[in-house]
Backbone as CSV, one residue per row, in Angstrom:
resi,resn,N_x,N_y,N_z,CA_x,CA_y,CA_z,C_x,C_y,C_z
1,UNK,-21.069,24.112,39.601,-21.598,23.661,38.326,-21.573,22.147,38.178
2,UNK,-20.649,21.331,39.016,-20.874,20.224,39.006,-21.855,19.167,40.169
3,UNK,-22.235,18.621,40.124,-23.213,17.740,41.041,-22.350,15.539,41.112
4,UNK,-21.492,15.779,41.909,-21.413,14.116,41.638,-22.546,13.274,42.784
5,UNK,-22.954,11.792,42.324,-23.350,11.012,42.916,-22.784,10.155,42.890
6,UNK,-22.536,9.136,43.734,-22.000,7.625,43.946,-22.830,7.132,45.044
7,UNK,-23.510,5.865,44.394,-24.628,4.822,44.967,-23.751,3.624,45.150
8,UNK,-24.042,2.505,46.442,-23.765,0.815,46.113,-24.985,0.745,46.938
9,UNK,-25.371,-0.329,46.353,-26.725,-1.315,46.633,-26.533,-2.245,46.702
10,UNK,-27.388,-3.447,47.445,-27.481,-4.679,47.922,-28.744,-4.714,48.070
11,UNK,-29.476,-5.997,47.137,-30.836,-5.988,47.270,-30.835,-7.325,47.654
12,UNK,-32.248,-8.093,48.699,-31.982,-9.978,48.085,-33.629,-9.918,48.365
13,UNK,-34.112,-10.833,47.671,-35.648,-10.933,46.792,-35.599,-12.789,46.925
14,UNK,-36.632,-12.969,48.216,-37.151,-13.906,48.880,-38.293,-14.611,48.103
15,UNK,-38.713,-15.627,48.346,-39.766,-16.469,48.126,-40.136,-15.906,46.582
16,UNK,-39.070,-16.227,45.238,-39.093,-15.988,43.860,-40.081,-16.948,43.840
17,UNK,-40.712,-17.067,42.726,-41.487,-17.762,41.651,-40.819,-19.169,41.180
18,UNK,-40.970,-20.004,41.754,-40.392,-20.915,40.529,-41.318,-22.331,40.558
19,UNK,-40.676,-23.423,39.346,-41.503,-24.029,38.678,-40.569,-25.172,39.359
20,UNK,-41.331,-25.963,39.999,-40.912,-27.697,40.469,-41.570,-28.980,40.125
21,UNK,-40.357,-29.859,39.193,-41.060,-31.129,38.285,-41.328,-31.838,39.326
22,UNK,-42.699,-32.637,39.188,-44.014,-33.808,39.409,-43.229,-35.060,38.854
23,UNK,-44.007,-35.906,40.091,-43.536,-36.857,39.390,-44.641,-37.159,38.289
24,UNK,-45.094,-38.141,37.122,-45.263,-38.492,36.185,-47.137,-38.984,36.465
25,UNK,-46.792,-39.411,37.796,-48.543,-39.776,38.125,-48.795,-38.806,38.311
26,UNK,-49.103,-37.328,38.935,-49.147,-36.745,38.868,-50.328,-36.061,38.001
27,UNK,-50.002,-35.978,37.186,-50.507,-35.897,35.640,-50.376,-34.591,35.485
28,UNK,-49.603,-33.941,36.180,-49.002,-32.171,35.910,-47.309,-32.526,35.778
29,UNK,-47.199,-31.560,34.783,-45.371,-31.832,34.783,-44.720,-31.110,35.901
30,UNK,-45.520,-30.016,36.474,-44.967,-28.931,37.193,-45.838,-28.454,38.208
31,UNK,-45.268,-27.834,39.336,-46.095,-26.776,40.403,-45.902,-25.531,40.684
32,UNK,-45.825,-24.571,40.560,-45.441,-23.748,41.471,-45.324,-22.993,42.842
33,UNK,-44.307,-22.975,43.139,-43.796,-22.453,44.755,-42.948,-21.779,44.670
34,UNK,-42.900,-20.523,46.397,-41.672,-19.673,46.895,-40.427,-19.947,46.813
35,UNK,-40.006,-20.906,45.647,-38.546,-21.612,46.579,-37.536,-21.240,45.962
36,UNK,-37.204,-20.131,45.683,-36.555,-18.990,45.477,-35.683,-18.265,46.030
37,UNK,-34.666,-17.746,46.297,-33.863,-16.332,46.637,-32.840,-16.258,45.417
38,UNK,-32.530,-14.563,45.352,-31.519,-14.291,44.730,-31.160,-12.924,44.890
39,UNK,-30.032,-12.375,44.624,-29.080,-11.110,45.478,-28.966,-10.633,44.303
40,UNK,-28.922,-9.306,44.375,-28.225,-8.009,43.580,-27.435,-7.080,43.996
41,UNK,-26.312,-6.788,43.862,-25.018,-5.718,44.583,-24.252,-5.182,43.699
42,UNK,-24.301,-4.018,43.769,-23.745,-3.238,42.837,-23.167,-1.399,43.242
43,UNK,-23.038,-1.029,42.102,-22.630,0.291,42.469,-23.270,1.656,41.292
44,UNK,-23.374,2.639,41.310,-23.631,3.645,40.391,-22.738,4.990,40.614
45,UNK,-22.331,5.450,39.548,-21.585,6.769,39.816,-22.302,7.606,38.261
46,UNK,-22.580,9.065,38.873,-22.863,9.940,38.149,-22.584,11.133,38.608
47,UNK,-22.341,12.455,37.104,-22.129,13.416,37.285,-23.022,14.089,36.644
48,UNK,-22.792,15.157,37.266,-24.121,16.329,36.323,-23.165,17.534,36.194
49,UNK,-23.803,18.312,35.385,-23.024,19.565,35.475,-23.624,20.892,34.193
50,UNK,-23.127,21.607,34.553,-23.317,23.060,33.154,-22.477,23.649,33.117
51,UNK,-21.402,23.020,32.222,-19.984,23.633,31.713,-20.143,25.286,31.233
52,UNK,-20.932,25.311,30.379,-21.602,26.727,29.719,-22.725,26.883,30.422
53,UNK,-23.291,27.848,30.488,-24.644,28.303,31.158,-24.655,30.100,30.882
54,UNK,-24.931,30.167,29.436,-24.973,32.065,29.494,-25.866,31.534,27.877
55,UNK,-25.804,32.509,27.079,-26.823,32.406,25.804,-26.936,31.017,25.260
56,UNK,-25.351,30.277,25.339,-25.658,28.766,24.893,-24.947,28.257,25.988
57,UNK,-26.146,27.486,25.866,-26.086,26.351,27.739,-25.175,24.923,27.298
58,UNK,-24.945,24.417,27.490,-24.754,23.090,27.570,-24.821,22.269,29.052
59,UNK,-25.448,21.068,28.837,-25.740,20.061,30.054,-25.120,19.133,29.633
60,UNK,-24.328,18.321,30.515,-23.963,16.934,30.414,-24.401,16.040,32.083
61,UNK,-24.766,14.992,31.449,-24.751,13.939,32.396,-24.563,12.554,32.206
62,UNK,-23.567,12.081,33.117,-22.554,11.220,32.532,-23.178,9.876,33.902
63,UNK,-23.244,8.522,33.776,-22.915,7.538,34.594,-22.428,6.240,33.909
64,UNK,-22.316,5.366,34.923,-21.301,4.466,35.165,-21.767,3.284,36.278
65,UNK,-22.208,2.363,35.929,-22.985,1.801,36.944,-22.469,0.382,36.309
66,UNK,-22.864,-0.818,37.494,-21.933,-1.923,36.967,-23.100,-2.900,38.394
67,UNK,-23.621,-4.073,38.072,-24.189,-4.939,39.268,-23.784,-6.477,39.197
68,UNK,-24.011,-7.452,40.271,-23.553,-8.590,40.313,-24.982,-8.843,40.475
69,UNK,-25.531,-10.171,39.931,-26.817,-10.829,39.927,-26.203,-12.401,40.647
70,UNK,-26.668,-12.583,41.698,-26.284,-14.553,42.030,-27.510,-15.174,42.531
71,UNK,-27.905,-16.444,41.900,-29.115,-16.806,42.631,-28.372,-17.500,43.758
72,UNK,-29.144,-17.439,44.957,-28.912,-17.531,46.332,-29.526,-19.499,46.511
73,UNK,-30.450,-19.690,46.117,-30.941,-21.213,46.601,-32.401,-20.904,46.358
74,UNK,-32.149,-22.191,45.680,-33.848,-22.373,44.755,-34.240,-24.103,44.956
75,UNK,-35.497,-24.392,45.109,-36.240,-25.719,45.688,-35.187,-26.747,44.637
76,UNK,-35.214,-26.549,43.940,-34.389,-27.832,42.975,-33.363,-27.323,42.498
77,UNK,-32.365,-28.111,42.346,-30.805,-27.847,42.319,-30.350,-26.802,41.322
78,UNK,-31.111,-26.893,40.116,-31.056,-26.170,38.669,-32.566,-26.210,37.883
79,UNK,-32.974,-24.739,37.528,-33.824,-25.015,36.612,-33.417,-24.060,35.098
80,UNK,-33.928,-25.317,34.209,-33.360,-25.029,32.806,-34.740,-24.550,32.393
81,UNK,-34.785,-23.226,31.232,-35.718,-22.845,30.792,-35.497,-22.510,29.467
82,UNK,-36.370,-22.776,28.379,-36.007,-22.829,27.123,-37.021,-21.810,26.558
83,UNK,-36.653,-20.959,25.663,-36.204,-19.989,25.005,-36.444,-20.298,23.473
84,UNK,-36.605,-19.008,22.545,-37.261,-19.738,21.008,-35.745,-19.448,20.389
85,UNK,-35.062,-20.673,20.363,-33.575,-21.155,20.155,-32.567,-21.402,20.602
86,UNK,-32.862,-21.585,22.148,-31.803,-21.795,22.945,-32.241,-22.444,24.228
87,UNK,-31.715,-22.379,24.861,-31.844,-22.616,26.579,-30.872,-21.706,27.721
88,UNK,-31.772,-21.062,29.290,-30.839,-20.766,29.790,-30.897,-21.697,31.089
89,UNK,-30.694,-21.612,32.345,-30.032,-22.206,33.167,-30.356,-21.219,34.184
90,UNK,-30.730,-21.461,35.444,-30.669,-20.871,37.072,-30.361,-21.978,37.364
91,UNK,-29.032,-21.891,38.804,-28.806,-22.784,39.203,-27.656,-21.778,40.603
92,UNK,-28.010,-22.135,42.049,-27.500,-21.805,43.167,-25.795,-21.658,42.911
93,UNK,-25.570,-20.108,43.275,-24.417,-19.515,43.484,-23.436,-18.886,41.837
94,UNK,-24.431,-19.523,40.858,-24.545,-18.627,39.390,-25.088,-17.594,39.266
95,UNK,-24.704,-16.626,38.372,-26.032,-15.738,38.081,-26.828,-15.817,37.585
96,UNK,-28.217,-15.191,37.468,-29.635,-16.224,36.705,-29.495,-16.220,35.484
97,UNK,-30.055,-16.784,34.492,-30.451,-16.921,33.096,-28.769,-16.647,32.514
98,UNK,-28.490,-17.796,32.676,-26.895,-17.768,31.798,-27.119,-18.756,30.844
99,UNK,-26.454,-18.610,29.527,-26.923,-19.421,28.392,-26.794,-21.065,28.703
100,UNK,-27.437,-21.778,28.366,-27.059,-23.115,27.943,-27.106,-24.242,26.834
101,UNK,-25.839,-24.835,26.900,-26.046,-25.234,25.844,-24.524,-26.173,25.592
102,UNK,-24.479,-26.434,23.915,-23.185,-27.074,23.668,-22.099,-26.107,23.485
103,UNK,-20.777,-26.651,23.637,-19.538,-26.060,23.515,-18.776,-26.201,22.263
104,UNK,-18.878,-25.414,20.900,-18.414,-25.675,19.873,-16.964,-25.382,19.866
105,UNK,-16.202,-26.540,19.590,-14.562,-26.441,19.100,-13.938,-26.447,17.734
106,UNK,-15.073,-25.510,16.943,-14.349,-25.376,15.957,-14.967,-26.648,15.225
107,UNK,-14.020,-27.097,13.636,-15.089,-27.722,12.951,-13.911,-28.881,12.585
108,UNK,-14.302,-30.042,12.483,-13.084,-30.913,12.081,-12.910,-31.028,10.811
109,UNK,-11.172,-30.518,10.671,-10.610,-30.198,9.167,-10.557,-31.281,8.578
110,UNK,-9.857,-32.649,8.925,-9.831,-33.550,8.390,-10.663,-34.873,8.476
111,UNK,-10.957,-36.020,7.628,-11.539,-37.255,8.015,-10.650,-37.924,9.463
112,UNK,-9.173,-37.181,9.277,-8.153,-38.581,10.511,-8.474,-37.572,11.649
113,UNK,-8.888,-36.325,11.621,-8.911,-35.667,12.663,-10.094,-36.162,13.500
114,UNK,-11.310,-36.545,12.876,-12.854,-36.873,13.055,-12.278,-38.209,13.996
115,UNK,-11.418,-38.880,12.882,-11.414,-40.629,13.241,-10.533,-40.522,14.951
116,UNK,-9.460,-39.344,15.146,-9.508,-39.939,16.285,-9.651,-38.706,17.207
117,UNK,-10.657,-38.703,17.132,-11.675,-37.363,18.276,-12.590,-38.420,18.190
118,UNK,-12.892,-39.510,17.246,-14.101,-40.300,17.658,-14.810,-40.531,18.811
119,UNK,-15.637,-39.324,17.597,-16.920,-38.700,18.575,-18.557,-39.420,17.895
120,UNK,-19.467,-39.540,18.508,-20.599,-39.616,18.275,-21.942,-39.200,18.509
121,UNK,-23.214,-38.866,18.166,-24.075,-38.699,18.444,-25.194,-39.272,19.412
122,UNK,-25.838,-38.852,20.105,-27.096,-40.313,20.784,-27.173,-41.267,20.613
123,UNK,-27.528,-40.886,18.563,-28.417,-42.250,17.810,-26.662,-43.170,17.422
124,UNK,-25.638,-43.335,17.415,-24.545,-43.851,17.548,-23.439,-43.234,16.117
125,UNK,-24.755,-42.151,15.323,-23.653,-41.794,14.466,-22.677,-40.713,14.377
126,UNK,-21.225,-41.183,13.735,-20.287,-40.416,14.279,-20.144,-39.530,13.474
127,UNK,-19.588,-38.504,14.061,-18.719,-37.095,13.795,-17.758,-37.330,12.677
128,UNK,-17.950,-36.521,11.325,-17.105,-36.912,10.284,-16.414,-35.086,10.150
129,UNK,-15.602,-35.374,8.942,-14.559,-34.162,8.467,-15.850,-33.005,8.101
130,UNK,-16.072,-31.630,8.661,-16.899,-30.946,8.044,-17.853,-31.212,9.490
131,UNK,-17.984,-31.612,10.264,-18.805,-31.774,10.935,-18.410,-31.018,12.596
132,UNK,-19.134,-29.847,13.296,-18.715,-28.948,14.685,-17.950,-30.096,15.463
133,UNK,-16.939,-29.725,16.171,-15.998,-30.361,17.256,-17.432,-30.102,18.716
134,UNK,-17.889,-30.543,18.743,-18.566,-30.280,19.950,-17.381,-31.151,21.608
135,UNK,-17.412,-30.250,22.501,-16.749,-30.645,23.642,-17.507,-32.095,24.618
136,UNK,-16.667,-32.695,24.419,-17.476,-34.134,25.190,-17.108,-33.776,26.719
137,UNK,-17.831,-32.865,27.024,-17.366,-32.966,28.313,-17.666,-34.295,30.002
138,UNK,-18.014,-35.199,29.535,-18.308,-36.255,30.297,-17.279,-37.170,29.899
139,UNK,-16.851,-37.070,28.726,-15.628,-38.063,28.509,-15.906,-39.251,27.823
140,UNK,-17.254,-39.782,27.896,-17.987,-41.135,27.147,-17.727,-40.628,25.746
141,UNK,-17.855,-40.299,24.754,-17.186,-40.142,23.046,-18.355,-39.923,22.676
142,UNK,-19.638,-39.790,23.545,-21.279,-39.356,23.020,-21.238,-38.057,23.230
143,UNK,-21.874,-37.061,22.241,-22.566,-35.859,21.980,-23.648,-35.973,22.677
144,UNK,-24.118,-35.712,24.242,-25.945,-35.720,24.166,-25.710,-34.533,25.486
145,UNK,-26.929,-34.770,26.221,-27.586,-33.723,27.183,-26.579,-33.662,28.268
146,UNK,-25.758,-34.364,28.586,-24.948,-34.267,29.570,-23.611,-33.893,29.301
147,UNK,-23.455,-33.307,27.887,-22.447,-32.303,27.652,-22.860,-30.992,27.830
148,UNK,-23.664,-30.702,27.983,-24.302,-29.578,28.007,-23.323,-28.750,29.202
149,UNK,-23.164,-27.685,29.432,-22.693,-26.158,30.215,-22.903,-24.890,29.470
150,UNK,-22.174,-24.028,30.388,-22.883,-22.493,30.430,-21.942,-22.416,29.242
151,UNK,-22.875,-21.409,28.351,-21.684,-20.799,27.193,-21.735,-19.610,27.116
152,UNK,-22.231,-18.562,27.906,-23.047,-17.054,28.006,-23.127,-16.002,28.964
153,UNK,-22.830,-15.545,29.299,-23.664,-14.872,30.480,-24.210,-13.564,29.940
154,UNK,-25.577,-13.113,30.053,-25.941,-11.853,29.287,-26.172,-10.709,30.298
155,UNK,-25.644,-11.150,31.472,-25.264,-9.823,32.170,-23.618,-9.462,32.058
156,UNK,-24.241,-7.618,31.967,-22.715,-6.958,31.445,-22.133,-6.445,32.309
157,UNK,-20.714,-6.396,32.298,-19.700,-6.152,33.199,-19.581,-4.500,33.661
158,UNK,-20.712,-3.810,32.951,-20.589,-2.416,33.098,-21.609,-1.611,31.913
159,UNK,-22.307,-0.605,32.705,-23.207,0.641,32.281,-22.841,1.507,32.184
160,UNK,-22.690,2.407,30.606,-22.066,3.562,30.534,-23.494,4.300,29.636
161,UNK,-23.676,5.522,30.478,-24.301,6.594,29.239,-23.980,7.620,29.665
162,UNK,-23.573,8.467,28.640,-23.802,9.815,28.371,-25.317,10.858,27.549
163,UNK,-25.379,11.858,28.312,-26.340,12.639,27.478,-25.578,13.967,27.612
164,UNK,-26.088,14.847,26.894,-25.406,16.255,26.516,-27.041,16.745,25.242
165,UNK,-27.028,17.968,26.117,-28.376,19.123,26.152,-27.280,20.323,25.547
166,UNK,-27.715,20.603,24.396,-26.888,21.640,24.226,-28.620,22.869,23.398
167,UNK,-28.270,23.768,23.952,-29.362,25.103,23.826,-29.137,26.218,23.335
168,UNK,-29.804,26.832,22.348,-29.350,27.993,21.897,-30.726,28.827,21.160
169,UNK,-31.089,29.727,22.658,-31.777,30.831,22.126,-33.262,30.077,21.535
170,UNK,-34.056,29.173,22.355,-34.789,28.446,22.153,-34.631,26.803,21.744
171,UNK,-33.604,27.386,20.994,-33.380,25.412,20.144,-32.558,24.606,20.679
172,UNK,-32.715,23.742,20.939,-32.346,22.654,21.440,-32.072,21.362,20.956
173,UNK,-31.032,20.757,21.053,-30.098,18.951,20.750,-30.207,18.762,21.652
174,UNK,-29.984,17.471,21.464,-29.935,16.287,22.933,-29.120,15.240,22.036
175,UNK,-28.228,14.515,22.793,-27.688,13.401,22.293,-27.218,13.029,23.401
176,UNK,-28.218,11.312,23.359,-27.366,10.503,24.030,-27.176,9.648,23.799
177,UNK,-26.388,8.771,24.507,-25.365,7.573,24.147,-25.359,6.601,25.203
178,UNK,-25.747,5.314,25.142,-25.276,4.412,26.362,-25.180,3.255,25.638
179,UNK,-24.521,2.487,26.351,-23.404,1.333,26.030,-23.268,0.231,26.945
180,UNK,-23.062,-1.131,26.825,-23.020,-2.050,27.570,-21.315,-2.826,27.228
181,UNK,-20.462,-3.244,28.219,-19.666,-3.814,28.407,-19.502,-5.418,28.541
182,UNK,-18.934,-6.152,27.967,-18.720,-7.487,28.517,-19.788,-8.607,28.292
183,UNK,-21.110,-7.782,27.706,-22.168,-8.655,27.876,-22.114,-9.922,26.476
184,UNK,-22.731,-11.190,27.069,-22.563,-12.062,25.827,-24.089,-12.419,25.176
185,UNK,-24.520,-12.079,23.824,-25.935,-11.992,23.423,-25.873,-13.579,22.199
186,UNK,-27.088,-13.879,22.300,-27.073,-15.002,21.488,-28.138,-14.250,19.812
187,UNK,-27.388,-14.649,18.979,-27.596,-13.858,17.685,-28.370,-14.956,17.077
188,UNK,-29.606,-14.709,17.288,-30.883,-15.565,16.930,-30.405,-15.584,15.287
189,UNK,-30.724,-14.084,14.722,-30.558,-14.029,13.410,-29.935,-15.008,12.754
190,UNK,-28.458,-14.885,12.857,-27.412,-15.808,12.243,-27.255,-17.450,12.235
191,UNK,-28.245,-17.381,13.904,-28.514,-19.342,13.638,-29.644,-19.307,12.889
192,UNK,-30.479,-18.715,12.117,-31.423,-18.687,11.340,-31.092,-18.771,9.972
193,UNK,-30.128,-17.948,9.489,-29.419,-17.113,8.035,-28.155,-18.089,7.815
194,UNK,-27.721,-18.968,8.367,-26.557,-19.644,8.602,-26.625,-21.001,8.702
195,UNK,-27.780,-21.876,9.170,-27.746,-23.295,9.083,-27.396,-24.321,7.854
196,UNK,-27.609,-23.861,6.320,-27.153,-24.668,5.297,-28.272,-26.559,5.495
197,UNK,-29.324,-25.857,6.181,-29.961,-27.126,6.505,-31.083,-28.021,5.415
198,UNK,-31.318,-26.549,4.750,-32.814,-26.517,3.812,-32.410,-26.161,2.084
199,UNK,-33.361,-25.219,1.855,-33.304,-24.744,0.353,-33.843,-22.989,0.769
200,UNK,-33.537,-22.751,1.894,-34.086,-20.944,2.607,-32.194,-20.250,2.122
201,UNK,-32.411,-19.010,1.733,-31.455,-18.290,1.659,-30.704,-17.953,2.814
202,UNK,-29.599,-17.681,2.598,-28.784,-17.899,3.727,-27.314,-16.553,3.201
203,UNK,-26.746,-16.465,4.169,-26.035,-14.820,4.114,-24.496,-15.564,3.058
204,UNK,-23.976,-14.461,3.343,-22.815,-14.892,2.541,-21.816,-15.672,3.362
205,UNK,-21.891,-15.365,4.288,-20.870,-16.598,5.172,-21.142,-17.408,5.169
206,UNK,-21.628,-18.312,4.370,-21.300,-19.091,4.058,-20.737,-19.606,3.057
207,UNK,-20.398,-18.955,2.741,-19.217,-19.300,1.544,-18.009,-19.704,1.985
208,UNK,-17.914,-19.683,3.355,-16.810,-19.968,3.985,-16.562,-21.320,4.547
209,UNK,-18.020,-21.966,4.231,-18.194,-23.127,4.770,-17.262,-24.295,4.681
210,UNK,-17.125,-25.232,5.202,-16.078,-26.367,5.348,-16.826,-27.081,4.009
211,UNK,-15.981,-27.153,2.691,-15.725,-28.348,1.462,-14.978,-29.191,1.123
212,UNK,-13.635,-28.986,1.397,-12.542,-29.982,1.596,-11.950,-30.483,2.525
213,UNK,-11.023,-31.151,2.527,-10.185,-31.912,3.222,-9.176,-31.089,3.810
214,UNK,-8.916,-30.446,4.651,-7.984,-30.037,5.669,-8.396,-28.320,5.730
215,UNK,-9.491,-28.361,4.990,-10.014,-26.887,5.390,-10.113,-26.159,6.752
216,UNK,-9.870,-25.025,6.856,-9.760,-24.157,8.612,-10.747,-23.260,8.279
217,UNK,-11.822,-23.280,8.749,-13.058,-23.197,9.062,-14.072,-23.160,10.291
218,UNK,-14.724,-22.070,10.643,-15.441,-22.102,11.952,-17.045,-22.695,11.161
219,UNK,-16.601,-22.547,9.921,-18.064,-23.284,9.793,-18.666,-24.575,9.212
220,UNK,-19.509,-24.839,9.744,-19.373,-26.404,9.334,-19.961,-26.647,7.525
221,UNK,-20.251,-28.357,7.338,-20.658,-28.413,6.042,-21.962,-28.651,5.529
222,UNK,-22.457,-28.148,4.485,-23.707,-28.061,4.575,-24.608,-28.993,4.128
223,UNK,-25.349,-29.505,5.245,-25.967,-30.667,5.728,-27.738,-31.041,5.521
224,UNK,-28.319,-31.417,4.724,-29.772,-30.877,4.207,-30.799,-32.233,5.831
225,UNK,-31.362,-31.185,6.536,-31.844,-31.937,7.734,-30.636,-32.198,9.062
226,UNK,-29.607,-31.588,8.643,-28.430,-31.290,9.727,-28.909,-32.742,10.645
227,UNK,-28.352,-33.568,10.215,-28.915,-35.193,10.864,-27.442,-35.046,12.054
228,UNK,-25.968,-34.622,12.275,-25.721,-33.952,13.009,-25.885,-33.250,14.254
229,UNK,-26.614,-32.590,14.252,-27.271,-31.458,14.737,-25.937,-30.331,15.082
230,UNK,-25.332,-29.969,13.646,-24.427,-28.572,13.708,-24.744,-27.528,14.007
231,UNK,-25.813,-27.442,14.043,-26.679,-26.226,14.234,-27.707,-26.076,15.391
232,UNK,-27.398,-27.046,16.667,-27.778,-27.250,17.664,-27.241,-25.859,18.872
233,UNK,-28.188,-25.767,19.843,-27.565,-24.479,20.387,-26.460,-24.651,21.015
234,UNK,-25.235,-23.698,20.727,-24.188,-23.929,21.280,-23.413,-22.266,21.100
235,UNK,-22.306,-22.146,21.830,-21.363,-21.324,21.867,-21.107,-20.939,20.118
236,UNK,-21.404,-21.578,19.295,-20.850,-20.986,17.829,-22.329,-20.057,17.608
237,UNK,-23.204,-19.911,18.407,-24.291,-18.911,18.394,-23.953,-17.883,19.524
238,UNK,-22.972,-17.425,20.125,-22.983,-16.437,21.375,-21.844,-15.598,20.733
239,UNK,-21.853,-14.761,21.143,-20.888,-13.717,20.939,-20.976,-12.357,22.174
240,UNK,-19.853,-11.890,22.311,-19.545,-10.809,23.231,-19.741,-9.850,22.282
């Protein structure tokens, strides 16, 4: 009555598609070429079975499957591709399309906290009380493109579904169920419903927003044209 399977696979997928920047005379930003590879390896396990099988049947079938995605080597070192609110990232010996973006640390409680994290923007203005801790990861005290890293990965650590057929004397249920593990999704919605940028309605969390002075708060203060950019893509938009 029972049936198990167990699969592992290894796939790798040669001469991909991709897009390589021109220089400027040119008068194309881009070309396309083979210069591509990337690997897939993984595993699947499933069961089948008919626990009951006389006037009322029941079927179940159950798996469990889980894969590794890595791009292998592509014509240019990294290509960034942008997305309607974000950006992701391919780049050799990562897995493909992993988020990118800024690294939010939370929101600075105080003005002395701002003054010595003195941090700044491009245009030279600085980071005040109420305003995202963004991670300087270059170390210069500027917020720009070269803080940028992965904040995401939206492949999941594991595939689970169940189904179950249950029968009786013509009639028939079905219910199934499957589920993803580990995976990290970027919640378009909430950077939409959540910026405090305009005069557009916005959810109730924000009521939680940063107003005073030593407030503990993941959210920042609300900023009309976010001159900032608090609401720039970053890790305070990803969630597991």
């Amino acid at each position: 009555r029972l049936i198990l399977n167990a699969d592992w696979f290894k796939s790798l997928t040669d001469d991909m598609i991709t897009y390589t920047s021109l220089p400027t005379y040119y008068g194309y930003e881009t070309y396309a070429s083979n210069g591509g590879s990337s690997q897939n390896t993984g595993y699947e396990f499933n069961i089948y079975g008919k626990p009951v099988n006389n006037t009322f049947k029941l079927e179940v079938n159950a798996s469990l499957s889980k894969y590794d995605n890595k791009v292998i080597a592509l014509e240019n070192d990294e290509i960034i591709t942008s997305f309607t609110g974000g950006e992701k990232i391919a780049r050799a010996g990562d897995p493909m399309g992993l988020f990118y973006g800024y690294r939010a640390d939370g929101v600075f409680e105080s003005q002395q906290q701002a003054d010595e994290t003195n941090l700044f923007d491009k245009s030279g203005r600085r980071f005040n009380a109420g305003d995202i801790r963004f991670a300087d990861l270059d170390g210069n005290g500027i917020i720009d493109e070269q803080d940028k890293t992965i904040i995401g990965n939206p492949h999941p650590e594991f595939i689970a579904s169940l189904y179950n057929r249950f029968s009786f004397k013509g009639w028939a249920l079905i219910l199934f169920v499957q589920g993803v593990n580990g995976v990290d999704v970027f919640n378009y919605v909430k950077s939409q419903t959540e910026p405090m940028t305009g005069v557009e309605n916005q959810t109730k969390a924000i009521y939680t927003r940063w107003t005073t002075e030593g407030q503990q708060t993941n959210i920042p203060k609300s900023s009309y044209g976010d001159p900032m950019g608090n609401n720039r893509f970053s890790s305070r938009w990803i969630e597991d």
